[in-house]
Coordinates of C-alpha atoms in Angstrom, one line a residue:
M29 CA -44.1 48.6 -30.3
L30 CA -43.4 44.9 -30.6
C31 CA -43.3 45.3 -34.4
V32 CA -40.7 48.1 -34.1
E33 CA -38.5 46.0 -31.7
S34 CA -38.8 43.0 -34.1
D35 CA -37.8 45.1 -37.1
K36 CA -34.8 46.5 -35.1
S37 CA -33.8 42.9 -34.2
I38 CA -34.0 41.8 -37.8
M39 CA -32.0 44.7 -39.1
K40 CA -29.4 44.1 -36.4
K41 CA -29.1 40.5 -37.6
I42 CA -28.8 41.6 -41.2
Q43 CA -26.0 44.0 -40.3
E44 CA -24.3 41.2 -38.3
F45 CA -24.6 38.9 -41.3
E46 CA -23.1 41.4 -43.6
K47 CA -20.2 42.2 -41.2
G48 CA -19.6 38.5 -40.7
S49 CA -19.7 37.9 -44.4
L50 CA -17.2 40.7 -45.0
V51 CA -14.7 39.4 -42.4
L52 CA -15.1 35.9 -43.8
F53 CA -14.8 37.1 -47.4
F54 CA -11.3 38.4 -46.8
L55 CA -10.2 35.4 -44.8
M56 CA -11.7 32.9 -47.1
M57 CA -10.3 34.7 -50.1
S58 CA -6.8 34.4 -48.5
A59 CA -7.4 30.7 -48.0
N60 CA -8.6 30.4 -51.6
V61 CA -5.4 32.2 -52.8
C62 CA -3.4 29.6 -51.0
N63 CA -5.5 26.8 -52.6
Y64 CA -5.1 28.3 -56.0
L65 CA -1.3 28.8 -55.5
F66 CA -1.3 25.2 -54.5
Q67 CA -3.0 24.2 -57.8
I68 CA -0.8 26.5 -59.9
I69 CA 2.5 25.5 -58.3
V70 CA 1.7 21.8 -58.2
G71 CA 0.5 22.0 -61.8
N72 CA 3.8 23.5 -62.9
M73 CA 6.0 21.3 -60.7
M74 CA 4.5 18.1 -61.8
T75 CA 3.8 16.3 -65.2
V76 CA 0.4 16.8 -66.7
E77 CA -0.3 13.1 -65.9
D78 CA 0.7 13.4 -62.2
Y79 CA -1.3 16.6 -61.9
G80 CA -4.4 14.7 -63.2
I81 CA -3.8 12.0 -60.6
V82 CA -3.5 14.5 -57.8
N83 CA -6.9 16.1 -58.7
T84 CA -8.4 12.6 -59.1
V85 CA -7.2 11.8 -55.5
L86 CA -8.7 15.2 -54.4
G87 CA -12.0 14.3 -56.1
I88 CA -12.0 10.9 -54.2
V89 CA -11.3 12.8 -51.0
G90 CA -14.2 15.2 -51.8
I91 CA -16.6 12.2 -52.2
L92 CA -15.3 10.4 -49.1
T93 CA -15.6 13.6 -47.0
I94 CA -19.3 13.7 -47.4
P95 CA -19.6 12.6 -43.7
T96 CA -17.1 15.2 -42.7
T97 CA -19.1 18.1 -44.2
I98 CA -22.3 16.8 -42.8
I99 CA -20.7 16.5 -39.3
A100 CA -19.5 20.1 -39.6
M101 CA -23.0 21.3 -40.5
I102 CA -24.7 19.3 -37.8
C103 CA -22.2 20.6 -35.3
A104 CA -22.6 24.2 -36.4
R105 CA -26.4 24.0 -36.2
Y106 CA -26.7 22.5 -32.8
I107 CA -23.9 24.7 -31.3
A108 CA -25.8 27.7 -32.7
L109 CA -29.1 26.5 -31.2
Y110 CA -27.6 26.2 -27.8
V111 CA -25.7 29.5 -28.1
A112 CA -29.0 31.1 -28.9
T113 CA -30.4 29.8 -25.6
E114 CA -27.2 30.2 -23.7
N115 CA -27.1 26.5 -22.8
E116 CA -23.4 25.6 -22.0
K117 CA -24.4 22.0 -21.0
G118 CA -26.0 21.6 -24.4
I119 CA -22.8 22.7 -26.2
A120 CA -20.8 20.2 -24.2
S121 CA -23.3 17.4 -24.9
V122 CA -23.2 18.0 -28.7
L123 CA -19.4 17.9 -28.8
Y124 CA -19.3 14.8 -26.6
L125 CA -21.9 13.1 -28.9
L126 CA -20.1 14.1 -32.1
L127 CA -16.6 13.0 -30.8
R128 CA -17.9 9.5 -30.2
F129 CA -19.7 9.5 -33.6
V130 CA -16.6 10.7 -35.4
V131 CA -14.5 7.8 -33.9
L132 CA -17.2 5.3 -35.0
V133 CA -17.4 6.8 -38.6
G134 CA -13.6 6.8 -38.8
I135 CA -13.4 3.1 -38.0
L136 CA -16.2 2.2 -40.5
L137 CA -14.5 4.3 -43.2
L138 CA -11.2 2.5 -42.6
L139 CA -12.8 -1.0 -42.8
I140 CA -15.0 -0.2 -45.9
G141 CA -12.1 1.6 -47.6
F142 CA -9.7 -1.2 -47.4
L143 CA -12.3 -3.7 -48.5
T144 CA -13.0 -1.6 -51.7
I145 CA -9.6 -0.1 -52.3
K146 CA -8.8 -2.2 -55.3
S147 CA -12.2 -1.5 -56.9
I148 CA -11.9 2.2 -56.5
T149 CA -8.3 2.2 -57.8
N150 CA -9.4 0.3 -61.0
L151 CA -12.6 2.4 -61.4
F152 CA -10.6 5.7 -61.8
G153 CA -7.6 4.1 -63.6
L154 CA -5.1 4.8 -60.9
N155 CA -1.9 2.8 -61.0
S156 CA -1.4 2.4 -57.2
I157 CA -3.8 1.5 -54.4
C158 CA -1.6 3.8 -52.2
Y159 CA -3.2 6.8 -53.8
V160 CA -6.7 5.7 -52.6
A161 CA -5.2 4.7 -49.2
G162 CA -3.9 8.3 -48.9
A163 CA -7.3 9.7 -49.8
L164 CA -8.8 7.5 -47.1
F165 CA -6.4 8.7 -44.3
I166 CA -7.0 12.3 -45.3
T167 CA -10.8 11.7 -45.0
I168 CA -10.5 10.2 -41.5
I169 CA -8.4 13.1 -40.1
N170 CA -10.8 15.5 -41.8
L171 CA -13.6 14.1 -39.5
F172 CA -11.9 15.8 -36.5
F173 CA -11.4 19.0 -38.4
A174 CA -15.2 19.0 -39.0
I175 CA -15.8 19.3 -35.3
T176 CA -13.5 22.2 -34.7
S177 CA -14.7 24.1 -37.8
G178 CA -18.3 23.4 -37.1
T179 CA -17.9 24.6 -33.5
L180 CA -16.3 27.8 -34.4
Q181 CA -19.0 28.5 -37.1
G182 CA -21.8 27.7 -34.6
L183 CA -20.3 30.0 -32.0
K184 CA -20.1 32.7 -34.8
K185 CA -16.4 33.1 -34.2
F186 CA -15.9 34.0 -37.8
F187 CA -12.3 35.3 -37.5
P188 CA -10.8 32.1 -36.0
Y189 CA -13.0 30.1 -38.3
G190 CA -11.4 31.9 -41.2
I191 CA -7.9 31.6 -39.8
Q192 CA -8.3 27.9 -39.4
T193 CA -9.2 27.6 -43.0
I194 CA -6.1 29.7 -44.0
L195 CA -3.9 27.4 -41.9
M196 CA -5.2 24.3 -43.6
A197 CA -4.7 25.8 -47.1
G198 CA -1.4 27.4 -46.3
G199 CA 0.0 24.3 -44.7
K200 CA -1.0 22.2 -47.7
L201 CA 0.8 24.7 -50.0
V202 CA 4.0 25.0 -48.0
F203 CA 4.4 21.3 -47.3
S204 CA 3.6 20.4 -50.9
I205 CA 6.3 22.7 -52.3
A206 CA 8.9 21.2 -49.8
L207 CA 8.0 17.6 -50.5
L208 CA 7.8 18.1 -54.3
L209 CA 11.3 19.7 -54.2
I210 CA 12.7 16.5 -52.8
G211 CA 11.0 14.4 -55.4
W212 CA 8.1 12.8 -53.6
R213 CA 5.6 13.6 -56.4
V214 CA 2.0 12.5 -55.8
Y215 CA 2.8 11.0 -52.4
G216 CA 4.3 14.2 -51.3
V217 CA 1.2 16.2 -52.1
I218 CA -1.0 13.6 -50.2
I219 CA 1.3 13.9 -47.1
A220 CA 1.2 17.7 -47.4
I221 CA -2.6 17.8 -47.4
F222 CA -2.6 15.6 -44.3
C223 CA -0.2 17.9 -42.5
G224 CA -2.2 21.0 -43.4
I225 CA -5.3 19.5 -41.8
L226 CA -3.4 18.6 -38.6
L227 CA -2.1 22.2 -38.4
A228 CA -5.7 23.5 -38.7
I229 CA -7.1 21.1 -36.1
G230 CA -4.4 22.1 -33.6
Y231 CA -5.3 25.8 -33.9
G232 CA -9.0 25.0 -33.7
V233 CA -8.6 22.9 -30.5
S234 CA -6.5 25.6 -28.9
Y235 CA -9.0 28.3 -29.6
M236 CA -12.0 26.2 -28.5
G237 CA -10.3 25.8 -25.1
N238 CA -13.0 25.2 -22.3
H239 CA -15.5 23.8 -24.8
V240 CA -13.1 20.9 -25.6
K241 CA -12.4 20.3 -21.9
S242 CA -16.1 20.3 -21.1
A243 CA -16.8 17.8 -23.9
F244 CA -14.2 15.3 -22.6
Q245 CA -15.5 15.8 -19.0
Y246 CA -19.2 15.4 -19.9
R247 CA -20.8 12.5 -18.3
G248 CA -24.5 13.3 -18.2
N249 CA -27.3 12.2 -20.5
S250 CA -27.5 13.8 -23.9
V251 CA -29.7 16.9 -24.0
V252 CA -30.2 16.5 -27.8
D253 CA -33.6 15.2 -28.9
A254 CA -32.5 11.9 -30.5
Q255 CA -35.5 11.7 -32.9
E256 CA -35.1 15.3 -34.1
F257 CA -31.4 14.8 -34.4
T258 CA -31.8 11.6 -36.5
K259 CA -34.3 13.3 -38.8
Y260 CA -32.1 16.3 -39.3
A261 CA -29.0 14.1 -39.9
I262 CA -30.8 12.1 -42.5
G263 CA -31.9 15.2 -44.4
A264 CA -28.4 16.7 -44.1
I265 CA -26.8 13.5 -45.4
V266 CA -29.0 13.3 -48.5
A267 CA -28.8 17.0 -49.3
Q268 CA -25.2 17.7 -48.5
G269 CA -24.0 14.3 -49.9
C270 CA -25.5 15.0 -53.3
V271 CA -24.1 18.6 -53.4
I272 CA -20.6 17.4 -52.5
A273 CA -20.9 14.6 -55.1
L274 CA -21.8 17.2 -57.7
T275 CA -19.0 19.6 -56.5
N276 CA -16.3 17.0 -56.9
G277 CA -17.9 14.7 -59.4
D278 CA -16.9 16.6 -62.6
I279 CA -13.2 15.6 -62.4
L280 CA -14.2 12.0 -61.6
L281 CA -16.5 11.9 -64.6
V282 CA -13.8 13.3 -66.8
K283 CA -11.2 10.8 -65.4
A284 CA -13.6 7.9 -65.9
F285 CA -14.3 8.7 -69.6
F286 CA -11.0 10.3 -70.7
T287 CA -7.2 9.8 -70.4
D288 CA -4.9 11.1 -67.6
K289 CA -3.6 13.8 -69.8
V290 CA -7.1 15.1 -70.7
A291 CA -8.0 15.0 -67.0
G292 CA -4.9 17.0 -66.2
I293 CA -5.8 19.6 -68.8
Y294 CA -9.4 19.8 -67.6
S295 CA -8.1 20.2 -64.1
S296 CA -6.6 23.6 -64.9
A297 CA -9.9 24.8 -66.4
M298 CA -11.8 23.4 -63.4
I299 CA -9.5 25.2 -60.9
I300 CA -10.0 28.6 -62.7
G301 CA -13.7 28.1 -63.3
K302 CA -14.4 27.1 -59.7
I303 CA -13.2 30.4 -58.4
A304 CA -16.8 31.6 -59.1
M305 CA -18.0 29.1 -56.6
Y306 CA -15.4 29.7 -53.9
V307 CA -16.1 33.4 -53.7
S308 CA -19.5 32.6 -52.2
T309 CA -18.2 30.4 -49.4
A310 CA -17.9 33.3 -47.0
V311 CA -21.6 34.2 -47.5
V312 CA -22.6 30.6 -46.9
A313 CA -20.5 30.3 -43.7
A314 CA -22.0 33.4 -42.2
L315 CA -25.5 32.7 -43.4
F316 CA -25.9 29.3 -41.7
P317 CA -25.5 30.1 -37.9
M318 CA -27.4 33.4 -38.4
V319 CA -30.5 31.6 -39.9
V320 CA -30.3 28.9 -37.2
E321 CA -30.4 31.5 -34.4
Q322 CA -33.0 33.7 -36.0
N323 CA -35.3 30.8 -36.8
Q324 CA -34.9 29.4 -33.3
K325 CA -36.1 32.7 -31.9
G326 CA -39.1 32.7 -34.2
E327 CA -37.9 35.6 -36.3
P328 CA -38.2 35.8 -40.1
T329 CA -35.3 34.6 -42.1
I330 CA -36.3 35.2 -45.7
L331 CA -34.4 38.4 -45.9
L332 CA -31.2 36.7 -45.0
L333 CA -31.8 34.2 -47.8
T334 CA -32.4 37.0 -50.3
K335 CA -29.2 38.8 -49.2
A336 CA -27.2 35.6 -49.5
I337 CA -28.5 34.8 -53.0
I338 CA -27.8 38.4 -54.2
Y339 CA -24.3 38.6 -52.6
G340 CA -23.1 35.1 -53.1
G341 CA -24.9 34.3 -56.3
G342 CA -24.1 37.7 -57.8
M343 CA -20.4 37.4 -57.0
A344 CA -20.3 33.9 -58.5
F345 CA -21.9 35.1 -61.7
A346 CA -19.7 38.2 -62.0
C347 CA -16.6 36.1 -61.3
A348 CA -17.7 33.5 -63.9
V349 CA -18.1 36.3 -66.6
G350 CA -14.6 37.6 -65.7
M351 CA -13.1 34.1 -65.8
V352 CA -14.6 33.4 -69.3
T353 CA -13.5 36.8 -70.6
L354 CA -9.9 36.6 -69.3
G355 CA -9.5 32.8 -69.1
R356 CA -7.2 32.7 -72.1
Y357 CA -4.7 34.9 -70.4
I358 CA -5.2 33.5 -66.9
I359 CA -4.6 29.9 -68.0
G360 CA -1.6 30.9 -70.1
I361 CA 0.0 32.9 -67.3
L362 CA -0.7 30.6 -64.4
F363 CA -0.4 27.1 -66.0
G364 CA 1.7 27.7 -69.2
E365 CA 1.4 26.4 -72.7
R366 CA 1.0 22.8 -71.7
Y367 CA -2.5 23.6 -70.5
R368 CA -3.5 26.0 -73.3
A369 CA -6.1 23.5 -74.5
A370 CA -8.1 24.0 -71.3
I371 CA -9.4 27.4 -72.6
E372 CA -12.2 25.7 -74.6
Y373 CA -13.5 24.0 -71.4
L374 CA -13.7 27.1 -69.2
P375 CA -17.1 28.5 -70.3
F376 CA -18.6 25.1 -69.8
V377 CA -17.1 24.7 -66.4
C378 CA -18.7 28.1 -65.4
L379 CA -22.0 26.9 -66.8
Y380 CA -21.8 24.1 -64.3
V381 CA -20.3 26.0 -61.4
V382 CA -22.7 29.0 -61.2
P383 CA -26.0 27.1 -60.8
L384 CA -24.2 24.8 -58.3
T385 CA -23.3 27.9 -56.3
F386 CA -27.0 29.0 -56.1
I387 CA -28.0 25.5 -55.1
S388 CA -25.3 25.4 -52.4
I389 CA -26.6 28.7 -50.9
L390 CA -30.2 27.5 -51.0
M391 CA -29.3 24.1 -49.5
N392 CA -27.5 25.8 -46.5
Y393 CA -30.5 27.9 -45.8
L394 CA -32.9 24.9 -45.9
L395 CA -30.6 22.9 -43.6
A396 CA -30.5 25.8 -41.2
I397 CA -34.3 25.9 -40.8
G398 CA -34.6 22.1 -41.0
Q399 CA -36.6 21.9 -44.2
T400 CA -34.8 19.6 -46.7
K401 CA -37.4 17.0 -47.9
V402 CA -38.2 18.5 -51.3
F403 CA -34.6 19.7 -51.8
G404 CA -33.2 16.2 -51.0
I405 CA -35.6 14.5 -53.4
S406 CA -34.9 16.9 -56.2
I407 CA -31.1 16.9 -55.9
C408 CA -31.0 13.1 -55.7
I409 CA -33.0 13.0 -59.0
G410 CA -30.8 15.6 -60.5
L411 CA -27.6 13.6 -59.6
V412 CA -29.0 10.4 -61.0
V413 CA -30.1 12.1 -64.2
I414 CA -26.6 13.6 -64.6
I415 CA -24.8 10.3 -64.1
G416 CA -27.3 8.5 -66.4
I417 CA -27.1 10.9 -69.3
S418 CA -23.4 11.4 -69.0
S419 CA -22.8 7.6 -69.1
I420 CA -24.6 7.6 -72.5
I421 CA -23.4 11.0 -73.9
H422 CA -19.8 11.7 -73.2
D423 CA -18.2 12.3 -76.6
T424 CA -16.6 15.5 -75.3
I425 CA -16.1 17.3 -72.0
P426 CA -18.4 20.2 -73.1
H427 CA -21.2 17.7 -73.6
I428 CA -20.9 16.5 -70.0
M429 CA -20.7 20.1 -68.6
V430 CA -23.8 21.2 -70.6
I431 CA -25.7 18.2 -69.2
C432 CA -24.6 19.0 -65.6
G433 CA -25.4 22.7 -65.9
T434 CA -28.8 22.3 -67.4
V435 CA -29.9 19.8 -64.8
L436 CA -28.7 21.9 -61.9
I437 CA -30.5 25.0 -63.3
M438 CA -33.7 23.0 -63.4
V439 CA -33.2 21.7 -59.8
F440 CA -32.6 25.2 -58.5
L441 CA -35.6 26.7 -60.2
C442 CA -37.9 23.9 -59.0
N443 CA -36.8 24.5 -55.4
L444 CA -37.2 28.2 -55.7
V445 CA -40.7 27.8 -57.1
H446 CA -41.5 25.4 -54.2
L447 CA -40.3 28.0 -51.6
W448 CA -42.3 30.7 -53.2
Y449 CA -45.4 28.5 -53.2
L450 CA -45.1 27.6 -49.6
H451 CA -44.5 31.2 -48.7
Q452 CA -47.7 32.3 -50.4
V453 CA -49.7 29.5 -48.9
D454 CA -48.4 30.0 -45.4
K455 CA -48.0 33.8 -45.1
E456 CA -49.7 34.1 -41.7
T457 CA -48.0 31.3 -39.8
N458 CA -44.8 31.5 -41.9
N459 CA -43.4 28.3 -40.5
L460 CA -40.9 27.6 -43.3
F461 CA -39.3 31.1 -43.2
G462 CA -39.4 31.6 -39.5
G463 CA -41.5 34.2 -37.6
E464 CA -44.1 33.8 -35.0
K465 CA -46.6 31.0 -35.4

């Protein structure tokens, strides 16, 4: 009888995951359309050189927002844990703790950023420290966005979570067009991104309502286990930090070894190729809180991982094949003749993006169940190997992409084998995958 009830509970969660993924898929795709319209319109409204600078700034933002993504993930996990146990005080405690932490991280980023601003500017061959300063301010405001998005994800409020993402992407697009039309160039795009994030934060705060009020009024001791929280945060920082560095590092590697014009041309291939990765974001966003809740209740989670890999990874692979097949026409139509040279880079970008998608799905699952040690070590080694080999072999962009793709495939397979091994050894207790001990 208990087995039947457990099976029904598992199937209900699978159906909830699939429904949540479907809702998020359409909303996230709408946001991705805005993001791609942003890239296409900006690419056509700016010179190739300015477009390369914009994507370099976005790459810097991507690296600097490692704390942001980690905060969002930590927020989503602990909110989901307390939702599973219906602990309203716990939710308020988490938000109160993270708000204080965000303010501290923002101050530290501001100090470190301004101390290293000239070095970063010179490293990526930018002609103004204001570009790096803009990236820094975007990063700091993003810290607060992390709390609103993480809370909505942890509450499994997938519709407002998706709407918030659309507002950020849509705001960035609209403000960029307006500011480029009046001639603000790169600075206009930076301001537009900042405004888009503010718009999204405003919506998120308004939807969170009582949770925000409870967080500001919270005066009790933290209900979060400090030791467990610290251990989880360290694992998240290592794992998520390396994945974010890999996600945004390709344009930075290209900018470091090639000219502004080459970086601009590569950017168009990168934007098209990374569609394959972005189609899986809905699956990842729905997967995380589901696995947290199911694992907290002692229920198996391996089926959710399998579904996520099939849906997310399958969509990414299919999309990559489509992009490579039709890339010549897509780049020509969307970016024009100036970017025609990007066609040769597109297959190699996909070779890099598809394994990165599988790694991202696997990482989110492992973070949800709090098992990141082996993943963290392997992804760190992979990142070091990529940087080391690329610094020696960088004659062409395809060489760099082949290196990145090969290393990422090896990292994914190593972690998959490790999960299979642990599952075989620990079938009865099934600690790693959830289930009753």
